[in-house]
Coordinates of C-alpha atoms and ligand atoms in Angstrom, one line a residue:
X1 CA -26.0 -22.6 13.2
X2 CA -22.2 -21.6 13.7
X3 CA -22.6 -18.1 12.7
X4 CA -19.5 -17.3 10.0
X5 CA -17.3 -15.0 11.4
X6 CA -16.2 -12.5 8.8
X7 CA -12.4 -11.7 8.6
X8 CA -12.0 -7.6 9.6
X9 CA -8.8 -5.6 8.5
X10 CA -6.3 -5.1 11.5
X11 CA -6.4 -2.7 14.0
X12 CA -4.9 0.4 13.3
X13 CA -4.9 0.0 9.4
X14 CA -7.7 1.2 6.9
X15 CA -8.2 0.9 3.1
X16 CA -7.7 3.5 1.0
X17 CA -10.7 3.4 -1.4
X18 CA -11.2 4.7 -5.0
X19 CA -13.0 7.9 -3.8
X20 CA -10.3 8.8 -1.4
X21 CA -7.4 8.1 -3.8
X22 CA -7.6 12.0 -5.2
X23 CA -6.1 12.9 -2.2
X24 CA -3.3 10.8 -2.0
X25 CA -2.6 11.3 -5.8
X26 CA -2.5 15.0 -5.2
X27 CA 0.0 14.3 -2.8
X28 CA 1.9 12.5 -4.8
X29 CA 1.6 15.0 -8.0
X30 CA 2.8 17.9 -5.8
X31 CA 5.6 16.4 -3.7
X32 CA 7.3 13.5 -5.8
X33 CA 8.3 15.9 -9.1
X34 CA 9.1 18.6 -6.3
X35 CA 11.9 16.0 -5.3
X36 CA 12.6 14.4 -8.8
X37 CA 13.5 18.5 -9.9
X38 CA 15.3 19.3 -6.6
X39 CA 18.2 16.2 -7.7
X40 CA 16.4 13.7 -5.9
X41 CA 16.7 10.0 -6.7
X42 CA 13.7 7.7 -5.9
X43 CA 15.0 4.4 -4.1
X44 CA 12.6 1.3 -3.5
X45 CA 13.5 -0.1 -0.4
X46 CA 12.2 -3.5 1.3
X47 CA 9.4 -3.5 3.8
X48 CA 11.2 -6.2 5.7
X49 CA 14.7 -5.7 7.2
X50 CA 16.8 -7.2 9.7
X51 CA 15.8 -6.3 13.0
X52 CA 19.2 -5.6 14.1
X53 CA 18.8 -2.6 11.5
X54 CA 16.6 -0.8 13.9
X55 CA 17.4 -1.6 17.0
X56 CA 21.2 -0.3 16.2
X57 CA 19.9 3.0 14.6
X58 CA 16.8 3.8 16.0
X59 CA 18.1 3.7 19.6
X60 CA 17.2 0.3 22.1
X61 CA 15.5 2.5 24.6
X62 CA 12.9 4.0 22.1
X63 CA 9.5 4.1 22.0
X64 CA 9.5 2.2 18.4
X65 CA 11.8 -0.4 19.5
X66 CA 10.8 -0.8 23.0
X67 CA 7.0 -0.8 22.3
X68 CA 6.4 -0.7 18.5
X69 CA 8.1 -2.7 16.6
X70 CA 6.8 -5.4 14.4
X71 CA 9.8 -8.1 14.7
X72 CA 8.7 -11.8 13.7
X73 CA 11.5 -14.8 13.3
X74 CA 10.8 -16.0 9.7
X75 CA 10.7 -19.4 8.7
X76 CA 15.1 -19.5 8.2
X77 CA 15.2 -18.4 11.8
X78 CA 16.1 -15.1 11.2
X79 CA 14.3 -12.6 13.2
X80 CA 13.3 -9.6 10.8
X81 CA 11.2 -6.6 11.2
X82 CA 8.3 -4.6 9.3
X83 CA 10.1 -1.6 9.2
X84 CA 8.8 1.3 11.7
X85 CA 10.8 4.1 9.6
X86 CA 13.0 4.9 6.3
X87 CA 16.0 6.9 7.0
X88 CA 18.0 3.3 8.6
X89 CA 17.1 1.6 5.7
X90 CA 18.4 4.4 3.5
X91 CA 21.8 4.4 5.1
X92 CA 21.5 0.5 5.1
X93 CA 21.2 0.8 1.3
X94 CA 24.0 3.9 0.8
X95 CA 26.7 1.4 2.9
X96 CA 25.4 -1.6 0.8
X97 CA 25.7 -0.7 -2.5
X98 CA 28.6 1.2 -1.9
X99 CA 27.7 4.6 -2.3
X100 CA 30.0 6.3 -0.7
X101 CA 32.3 6.2 -3.9
X102 CA 29.3 8.1 -6.1
X103 CA 30.0 11.9 -6.5
X104 CA 28.8 13.4 -3.1
X105 CA 26.1 14.4 -1.6
X106 CA 23.8 11.5 -2.2
X107 CA 20.1 12.8 -2.4
X108 CA 17.8 10.1 -2.1
X109 CA 13.7 9.8 -1.5
X110 CA 11.5 7.0 -0.6
X111 CA 7.9 6.6 -0.4
X112 CA 5.8 3.7 1.3
X113 CA 4.3 2.4 4.1
X114 CA 5.3 2.0 7.8
X115 CA 4.5 0.2 11.0
X116 CA 4.4 0.9 14.4
X117 CA 2.6 -0.5 17.4
X118 CA 1.1 2.3 18.6
X119 CA -2.5 3.5 20.2
X120 CA -4.6 3.9 16.9
X121 CA -6.6 7.0 17.0
X122 CA -7.0 9.8 14.0
X123 CA -3.7 10.6 12.8
X124 CA -1.6 7.6 14.1
X125 CA -2.0 4.4 13.0
X126 CA -0.4 1.0 12.7
X127 CA 0.4 1.0 9.0
X128 CA 1.1 4.1 8.1
X129 CA 2.8 6.2 5.0
X130 CA 5.6 8.5 4.6
X131 CA 7.4 10.2 2.1
X132 CA 11.1 10.7 2.9
X133 CA 14.0 12.5 1.5
X134 CA 17.8 12.2 2.1
X135 CA 21.2 14.0 1.4
X136 CA 24.1 11.8 2.4
X137 CA 27.7 12.9 2.6
X138 CA 27.3 16.4 3.3
X139 CA 28.3 18.3 6.6
X140 CA 27.6 22.1 5.2
X141 CA 24.7 23.3 7.3
X142 CA 23.6 25.0 4.0
X143 CA 21.7 21.3 3.4
X144 CA 19.7 21.4 6.6
X145 CA 18.6 24.7 5.2
X146 CA 17.3 22.8 1.7
X147 CA 15.6 20.0 3.5
X148 CA 13.8 22.2 5.6
X149 CA 13.1 24.1 2.7
X150 CA 11.7 21.4 0.9
X151 CA 9.5 20.0 3.5
X152 CA 8.3 23.9 3.8
X153 CA 7.7 24.2 0.3
X154 CA 5.8 20.5 -0.4
X155 CA 3.3 21.3 2.2
X156 CA 2.7 25.1 0.9
X157 CA 2.6 23.8 -2.5
X158 CA -0.1 21.4 -1.2
X159 CA -2.2 24.6 0.0
X160 CA -1.8 23.9 3.7
X161 CA -2.2 27.0 5.9
X162 CA -0.4 27.8 9.2
X163 CA 2.5 26.1 9.1
X164 CA 5.7 26.4 10.8
X165 CA 8.7 25.0 11.4
X166 CA 9.4 23.6 14.8
X167 CA 13.6 23.8 15.3
X168 CA 16.2 22.7 17.4
X169 CA 19.4 21.6 18.0
X170 CA 20.7 18.5 20.0
X171 CA 24.3 18.8 19.9
X172 CA 26.4 16.2 19.3
X173 CA 28.3 13.7 21.7
X174 CA 30.8 16.1 22.9
X175 CA 28.0 18.7 24.2
X176 CA 24.9 16.6 24.4
X177 CA 25.9 14.6 27.6
X178 CA 26.9 17.6 29.6
X179 CA 23.1 18.9 28.7
X180 CA 21.6 15.6 29.4
X181 CA 23.4 15.5 32.7
X182 CA 21.8 18.6 33.7
X183 CA 18.6 17.9 32.9
X184 CA 18.3 14.6 34.8
X185 CA 19.9 16.4 37.5
X186 CA 16.8 19.3 37.4
X187 CA 14.3 16.2 37.6
X188 CA 16.0 14.3 40.7
X189 CA 15.6 17.2 42.3
X190 CA 11.3 17.6 41.2
X191 CA 10.6 14.1 40.7
X192 CA 7.1 14.4 42.1
X193 CA 6.2 16.6 39.2
X194 CA 7.5 14.2 36.4
X195 CA 5.2 11.1 35.3
X196 CA 6.7 7.6 35.4
X197 CA 7.2 7.3 31.7
X198 CA 10.1 10.8 32.2
X199 CA 11.2 9.4 35.5
X200 CA 12.0 6.0 33.5
X201 CA 13.6 8.0 30.5
X202 CA 15.5 9.8 32.9
X203 CA 17.2 6.7 33.5
X204 CA 17.5 5.4 30.1
X205 CA 16.9 8.2 27.3
X206 CA 16.7 11.6 29.3
X207 CA 16.8 13.6 26.1
X208 CA 13.3 12.8 25.2
X209 CA 11.8 13.6 28.3
X210 CA 11.7 16.7 26.7
X211 CA 8.8 16.4 24.6
X212 CA 6.7 14.2 26.7
X213 CA 3.4 14.5 25.9
X214 CA 2.1 15.0 29.3
X215 CA 0.9 18.5 30.4
X216 CA 1.8 18.2 34.0
X217 CA 5.5 17.5 33.0
X218 CA 5.9 20.1 30.0
X219 CA 4.7 22.8 32.8
X220 CA 7.3 21.3 35.2
X221 CA 10.2 22.0 32.6
X222 CA 9.7 25.3 32.2
X223 CA 12.7 26.2 33.7
X224 CA 14.8 22.9 32.8
X225 CA 18.1 23.8 31.5
X226 CA 17.8 24.7 27.6
X227 CA 20.1 22.8 25.6
X228 CA 21.2 25.5 23.2
X229 CA 22.9 27.0 26.2
X230 CA 25.2 23.6 26.1
X231 CA 25.9 23.6 22.6
X232 CA 29.7 23.5 21.6
X233 CA 31.5 25.7 19.1
X234 CA 30.8 23.7 16.3
X235 CA 27.0 23.1 17.1
X236 CA 26.1 26.3 18.1
X237 CA 27.8 27.8 14.7
X238 CA 26.5 25.3 12.4
X239 CA 22.6 25.7 13.9
X240 CA 23.1 29.2 13.4
X241 CA 24.0 29.1 9.9
X242 CA 21.1 26.7 9.4
X243 CA 18.7 29.7 11.4
X244 CA 20.2 32.7 8.7
X245 CA 19.6 30.3 5.9
X246 CA 16.3 29.7 6.7
X247 CA 16.2 33.3 7.3
X248 CA 16.8 34.1 4.1
X249 CA 14.7 31.4 2.6
X250 CA 11.6 33.5 4.7
X251 CA 10.6 30.2 6.2
X252 CA 8.6 30.8 9.5
X253 CA 10.2 28.7 12.2
X254 CA 9.7 28.3 15.7
X255 CA 12.9 27.5 18.0
X256 CA 11.6 25.1 20.2
X257 CA 13.7 24.1 23.0
X258 CA 11.7 20.9 24.0
X259 CA 11.8 19.7 20.4
X260 CA 14.0 16.1 20.7
X261 CA 12.4 13.5 18.5
X262 CA 11.9 10.0 19.5
X263 CA 14.9 8.8 17.6
X264 CA 18.4 8.0 18.6
X265 CA 20.5 9.0 15.8
X266 CA 19.9 12.4 15.4
X267 CA 22.8 15.0 15.6
X268 CA 22.8 18.8 15.9
X269 CA 19.5 20.1 13.5
X270 CA 16.1 18.3 14.3
X271 CA 13.0 20.3 13.3
X272 CA 9.4 19.1 12.8
X273 CA 6.5 20.9 10.2
X274 CA 3.5 21.5 12.4
X275 CA 0.2 23.2 11.5
X276 CA -1.3 25.2 13.9
X277 CA -3.5 23.3 15.8
X278 CA -1.6 22.0 19.1
X279 CA -1.7 18.5 20.2
X280 CA 0.6 15.5 19.4
X281 CA -1.3 14.9 16.2
X282 CA -0.3 18.7 14.7
X283 CA 3.0 17.3 13.0
X284 CA 2.9 16.6 9.7
X285 CA 7.0 15.4 9.5
X286 CA 9.8 15.9 11.4
X287 CA 13.6 14.9 10.6
X288 CA 17.1 16.3 11.2
X289 CA 20.4 15.5 10.9
X290 CA 22.3 11.9 11.9
X291 CA 25.8 12.3 11.3
X292 CA 26.9 9.2 12.9
X293 CA 24.5 7.0 11.4
X294 CA 26.7 5.9 8.6
X295 CA 29.6 4.8 10.6
X296 CA 27.4 3.2 13.3
X297 CA 25.8 0.8 10.9
X298 CA 29.5 -0.1 9.6
X299 CA 29.9 2.3 6.7
X300 CA 32.5 5.4 6.5
X301 CA 31.9 8.7 8.7
X302 CA 29.3 10.3 6.7
X303 CA 27.7 13.1 7.4
X304 CA 23.8 13.3 6.5
X305 CA 20.6 15.0 6.9
X306 CA 16.7 14.1 6.0
X307 CA 13.1 14.4 6.5
X308 CA 10.2 12.3 6.4
X309 CA 6.6 13.4 6.0
X310 CA 3.5 11.4 7.3
X311 CA 1.2 10.8 4.6
X312 CA -1.9 10.2 6.3
X313 CA -1.7 13.1 8.2
X314 CA -1.2 15.0 4.7
X315 CA -4.4 14.0 3.8
X316 CA -5.9 14.5 7.0
X317 CA -5.3 18.0 7.0
X318 CA -6.0 19.1 3.1
X319 CA -9.4 17.3 3.9
X320 CA -9.7 19.9 6.8
X321 CA -8.4 23.0 5.5
X322 CA -10.9 22.4 2.8
X323 CA -8.0 22.2 0.0
X324 CA -9.6 21.7 -3.7
X325 CA -8.3 18.8 -5.2
X326 CA -8.2 18.6 -8.9
X327 CA -9.4 15.3 -9.9
X328 CA -9.3 14.7 -13.7
X329 CA -12.0 12.0 -15.0
X330 CA -10.0 8.8 -16.8
X331 CA -13.1 8.2 -18.6
X332 CA -14.0 10.3 -21.5
X333 CA -16.2 8.2 -23.9
X334 CA -19.2 5.7 -22.4
X335 CA -20.4 3.5 -25.5
X336 CA -24.1 2.2 -25.3
X337 CA -25.8 -0.5 -27.4
X338 CA -28.8 -1.7 -28.5
X339 CA -29.2 -5.5 -29.8
X340 CA -26.7 -8.6 -29.7
X341 CA -24.6 -7.3 -32.8
X342 CA -24.0 -3.9 -31.3
X343 CA -22.9 -5.5 -28.5
X344 CA -20.3 -7.3 -29.7
X345 CA -19.4 -4.7 -31.7
X346 CA -19.1 -2.3 -28.5
X347 CA -16.5 -4.5 -27.2
X348 CA -14.3 -4.0 -30.6
X349 CA -15.0 -0.5 -30.6
X350 CA -13.8 -0.3 -27.1
X351 CA -10.9 -2.3 -27.3
X352 CA -9.6 -0.4 -30.6
X353 CA -10.2 2.9 -28.5
X354 CA -8.2 1.5 -25.4
X355 CA -5.5 0.8 -27.8
X356 CA -5.0 4.0 -28.8
X357 CA -4.9 5.1 -25.3
X358 CA -8.9 6.6 -25.0
X359 CA -10.3 6.3 -21.6
X360 CA -13.5 4.6 -22.6
X361 CA -15.9 1.9 -21.1
X362 CA -19.3 0.5 -21.4
X363 CA -22.0 -1.3 -19.5
X364 CA -22.5 -4.2 -21.7
X365 CA -24.3 -6.4 -19.5
X366 CA -27.1 -3.5 -18.9
X367 CA -29.9 -4.3 -21.2
X368 CA -31.9 -1.2 -21.7
X369 CA -30.3 1.9 -23.5
X370 CA -32.1 4.2 -21.2
X371 CA -29.9 2.7 -18.0
X372 CA -27.1 2.8 -20.1
X373 CA -27.8 6.5 -20.7
X374 CA -28.5 7.1 -17.2
X375 CA -24.5 5.2 -16.2
X376 CA -23.1 7.4 -18.6
X377 CA -24.7 10.5 -16.5
X378 CA -23.5 9.4 -13.8
X379 CA -19.9 9.1 -15.0
X380 CA -19.9 13.0 -16.2
X381 CA -18.5 11.9 -19.4
X382 CA -18.2 14.3 -22.4
X383 CA -19.3 11.6 -25.1
X384 CA -21.1 9.0 -25.2
X385 CA -21.1 6.7 -28.4
X386 CA -24.7 5.4 -29.5
X387 CA -24.7 2.1 -31.4
X388 CA -28.4 0.9 -32.5
X389 CA -29.4 -1.3 -35.1
X390 CA -29.4 1.4 -37.7
X391 CA -26.1 2.4 -37.2
X392 CA -24.8 -1.4 -37.1
X393 CA -26.3 -1.6 -40.7
X394 CA -24.6 1.9 -42.0
X395 CA -21.7 1.1 -40.5
X396 CA -21.8 4.3 -38.3
X397 CA -21.8 5.7 -34.9
X398 CA -23.7 8.1 -33.3
X399 CA -21.4 10.4 -31.0
X400 CA -23.5 12.7 -28.4
X401 CA -21.5 15.4 -26.6
X402 CA -23.0 15.2 -23.4
X403 CA -23.4 18.8 -22.5
X404 CA -24.6 20.2 -25.6
X405 CA -26.9 16.9 -26.3
X406 CA -25.8 17.7 -29.4
X407 CA -25.2 14.7 -31.8
X408 CA -23.2 13.6 -34.8
X409 CA -22.9 10.6 -36.7
X410 CA -19.5 9.3 -38.5
X411 CA -18.1 6.2 -39.8
X412 CA -17.3 3.6 -37.2
X413 CA -13.9 2.9 -39.4
X414 CA -12.9 6.4 -38.3
X415 CA -13.6 6.0 -34.5
X416 CA -10.1 6.3 -33.2
X417 CA -9.1 9.7 -35.1
X418 CA -13.0 11.6 -34.8
X419 CA -13.0 11.0 -31.1
X420 CA -9.1 12.3 -30.5
X421 CA -10.4 15.5 -32.7
X422 CA -12.9 15.8 -30.3
X423 CA -11.7 15.1 -27.0
X424 CA -9.0 17.1 -24.8
X425 CA -4.9 16.0 -25.4
X426 CA -3.9 13.2 -23.9
X427 CA -6.4 11.1 -25.0
Ligands
AMP1 P1 9.3 9.9 12.4 O1 9.2 8.9 11.7 O2 8.2 9.6 13.8 O3 9.8 10.9 12.9 O4 7.8 10.5 11.9 C1 7.5 11.0 10.4 C2 6.2 11.6 10.2 O5 5.6 10.5 10.3 C3 5.7 12.3 11.8 O6 5.5 13.8 11.8 C4 4.0 11.9 11.1 O7 3.3 12.7 9.9 C5 4.3 10.4 10.7 N1 3.6 9.3 11.6 C6 4.5 9.3 12.1 N2 4.0 7.3 13.0 C7 2.8 7.7 12.7 C8 1.5 6.6 12.8 N3 1.7 5.8 13.6 N4 0.4 7.3 12.0 C9 0.4 8.1 11.4 N5 1.3 9.0 11.0 C10 2.8 8.7 11.6

C-alpha cells in the first residue's frame, strides 16, 4: 500500500496557534496605539512587489538580494518578489501616492510578514513579522532621536529588561568612500585573518565586513580604522546632535563602530536595539537614516529615517524574560441545557446575546449536563446559564455564578439586560 504523504509547513515558517496569540496581541496592543498616538498613520503595503524595487534599494551586493529574496516570474512574465523588508515599499508608496505634496514630514507605520530565505534557527525564520515606522521629509537629527526613542520605549513598555541601543554613523557619499578605502587597505594587508566572505565583501560591499559574525574576523577588526574618524563635518554634527538628544531623553546607548546594517540604503545614523544577550540573535530591531532612497527610487530628494522591530524576536524575548501577558477571556458566559427543547432555546439565547455583544458559547452537541458543566469549568467563565425542562416551562433561566457557586433565577425575556448588569463593562 502506498503511504500517503502529509503536507507540512514550509521550512522556516511556523503556525501561531490560539494559545500563542496573547503574546502577539500583547505586542500589538502596546506598539500600535503608541505609534498612532505619536502621529504615525498606518499603511498597508502589498506583500508582492516588483523585484527590482528591492535590488535597487536594499542593494545588489547584500545578503538579502544575493541569497535570501524569494523571486519568481508570475504568469504575466513580470519578475516579482515576496517583500524581504518594508522600507522600500513605504518609499515606493510615498512616491507613487504623491505624498511629497502632503505637509512634511510624513509619518507612516506598517506591520506584516517579511520573507527571507535564511538558514532557519530560533529567532531566524523564512517568514518573519515586523512592525516598522518611518518619518519621511525631514533632515533634522531630532527625527533620528525620535525614532530611536520610540523603538526603545515600545520595547520598554513591553516589559523587556536589559535594553540598549547600539548606534553608529556610516556617513554619507562624501565621507564614506574614504573610510571604505582605508578599510579595504587594512584588510588587504591581513587577508589570512579574514573569512572568505569578508574577502569577497571587501571587493563588493566593504562596509558589511564590519558586522561579520565570525569571531576571528571580529578579532582581526579590533584595530581597524573607525568610521567615526572619517565623518565629514555635516555627518559629524548630525551624529553628535543625535547622541545629545538621546542623552536628554535618558536612552542608554552604546557607540558601536562595527554596526553597519545589512542594507545599502542607509546614510548617517544606523542603530539596533539589543537585549543583554550576546550573539547574532540579540537584535530585536534596527533602522537608521536613508536620505537618498526616495531620490534613488525616482522621487524628489527626500531625507528620511525609520526602524523595524522583529515581532518574532520580541515574542521570544517576552517569553524568555518570563513577562506576564494578561489575556482577557473573551468568553464570559457558558450555556448548558438539558433536553431537546432547551437545546433549541439555548441556540436562540446564544444568538440574542451575541447580537448584544456578550461573549457566550454553549456546547450544544454534548448530551449530559455534567459534561457541559465540566466544559464551563475548563473555560473559567464567570457565569453559566442553565436551561432545563422546568426553566422551559417557566420561561426562566438559571444563572450560576461560578466562583461563588450562587444561583439565581431570571425571566428568559430579560436575559441580555440581566447579564449586562452582572458582567464587566465591555460585554
Ligand atoms: P532588518 O530588516 O534586517 O533590519 O531586520 C529588522 C528586524 O527584523 C531585526 O532586528 C530582527 O528583529 C527581525 N528579523 C530580521 N530577519 C529576521 C528573520 N529571518 N527571522 C526573524 N526575525 C528577523
